[in-house]
């Protein structure tokens, strides 16, 4: 095929409209993305965001084209949507590495439940994306793939742990992406790469077939260029899974209809937005001041769009975030249980990998987990941490109720994306980097990051919107209003040869 396939900044709607009108086929779209992976990820900018490309993607595209030709109808809401997936989620027929060189050529026998739901909706898993070893960093350092480049500045990191999904979707190497979020692993890289990233209330999306750092806190979720595309992915992803009892919360959420309902025309008019300034950077830090300036400019656009801003304070915010963290209480237990259930991985445990030195040396979180308690019962503070989490949740729920807020906003991180040198020189490590994404994570609240703008040096800045559990529908509408008000998404300029 010689004519141009318009994949740059494409949306699910624009691609599927092309299918309906006969402008192009699913095979042509998939091939266009495969070609772009070769010219941008493997060559050109050499982003290094893709680990493994599916060997069956074109055949799956042909099957969808044949079905469409026979029926004249699309095969599901995600018909012909090529998706890049973080390599933390198991995919039948595609090697899954969990970002670790030690896992070899592990080929899962079945798809993770979330992947099965995407496929049932007509999606095509195009490729698996880079990540740090077992998702243990805010950065891309990985024993499997080394580092991934940020499409907006190749000397900088795209963020972690959904590093490859962020870089690939930002650079138009896939139509949409899937990441995973424990403490911010969807939202932090999305903010560094000018994307929309969604963390749902844990349990709405099944974790079956996905390695977790903290089982009750983890969730996979969308990484997209638009809020609408995230909503469309959620329509497929959210639902009960008998193999993951945490998904029983869908009976509490009682979500009906589509997450896209009323979304297209959503605005900020009449919305009440809490501004959490204690999560802003110290303005005396030039890098922090640059982020603050972008956020303040975005907030002024909120007001111009009809929103009411309310200054809010969360009591003992960072103290509560730190104390309620369970990485060093139960992560080793949860990660080892996942590994033990998969003897074919060729890995016995996280602590065994640590003792053998089989992990990337710039993973201080991995080291802390591997040398920490083998069971949450071994942490003498575990009960107090759990009780404090309930107190933390109630304090924030009270703020939302008292001020009748639609969302609370703050910068995803206090600084822009660090350089690779920052990471390798230990200027910043996972445990010292000032990210705010942990706030929603420790609360078990849903949150969405939306592009807010760029610093004067051209680095993307995301603004995080946090709401109360099971409020994803309203939160998406606020995010859509922010998207319209800021109009901050733009594609990176990348070499292709």
mmCIF file of C-alpha atoms in Angstrom, residues 90 110-122 125 236-237:
data_model
loop_
_atom_site.group_PDB
_atom_site.id
_atom_site.type_symbol
_atom_site.label_atom_id
_atom_site.label_comp_id
_atom_site.label_asym_id
_atom_site.label_seq_id
_atom_site.Cartn_x
_atom_site.Cartn_y
_atom_site.Cartn_z
ATOM 1 C CA UNK A 90 0.914 -11.520 30.614
ATOM 2 C CA UNK A 110 -2.882 -17.539 28.686
ATOM 3 C CA UNK A 111 -3.680 -13.869 28.511
ATOM 4 C CA UNK A 112 -4.111 -11.785 31.619
ATOM 5 C CA UNK A 113 -7.805 -11.144 32.220
ATOM 6 C CA UNK A 114 -7.490 -7.489 31.195
ATOM 7 C CA UNK A 115 -5.850 -8.495 27.911
ATOM 8 C CA UNK A 116 -8.597 -11.037 27.237
ATOM 9 C CA UNK A 117 -11.200 -8.301 27.714
ATOM 10 C CA UNK A 118 -9.388 -6.008 25.274
ATOM 11 C CA UNK A 119 -9.168 -8.746 22.660
ATOM 12 C CA UNK A 120 -12.835 -9.619 23.129
ATOM 13 C CA UNK A 121 -13.607 -6.013 22.207
ATOM 14 C CA UNK A 122 -11.654 -6.317 18.960
ATOM 15 C CA UNK A 125 -1.995 -6.406 21.033
ATOM 16 C CA UNK A 236 -13.537 -2.750 27.917
ATOM 17 C CA UNK A 237 -11.266 -3.129 30.944
#
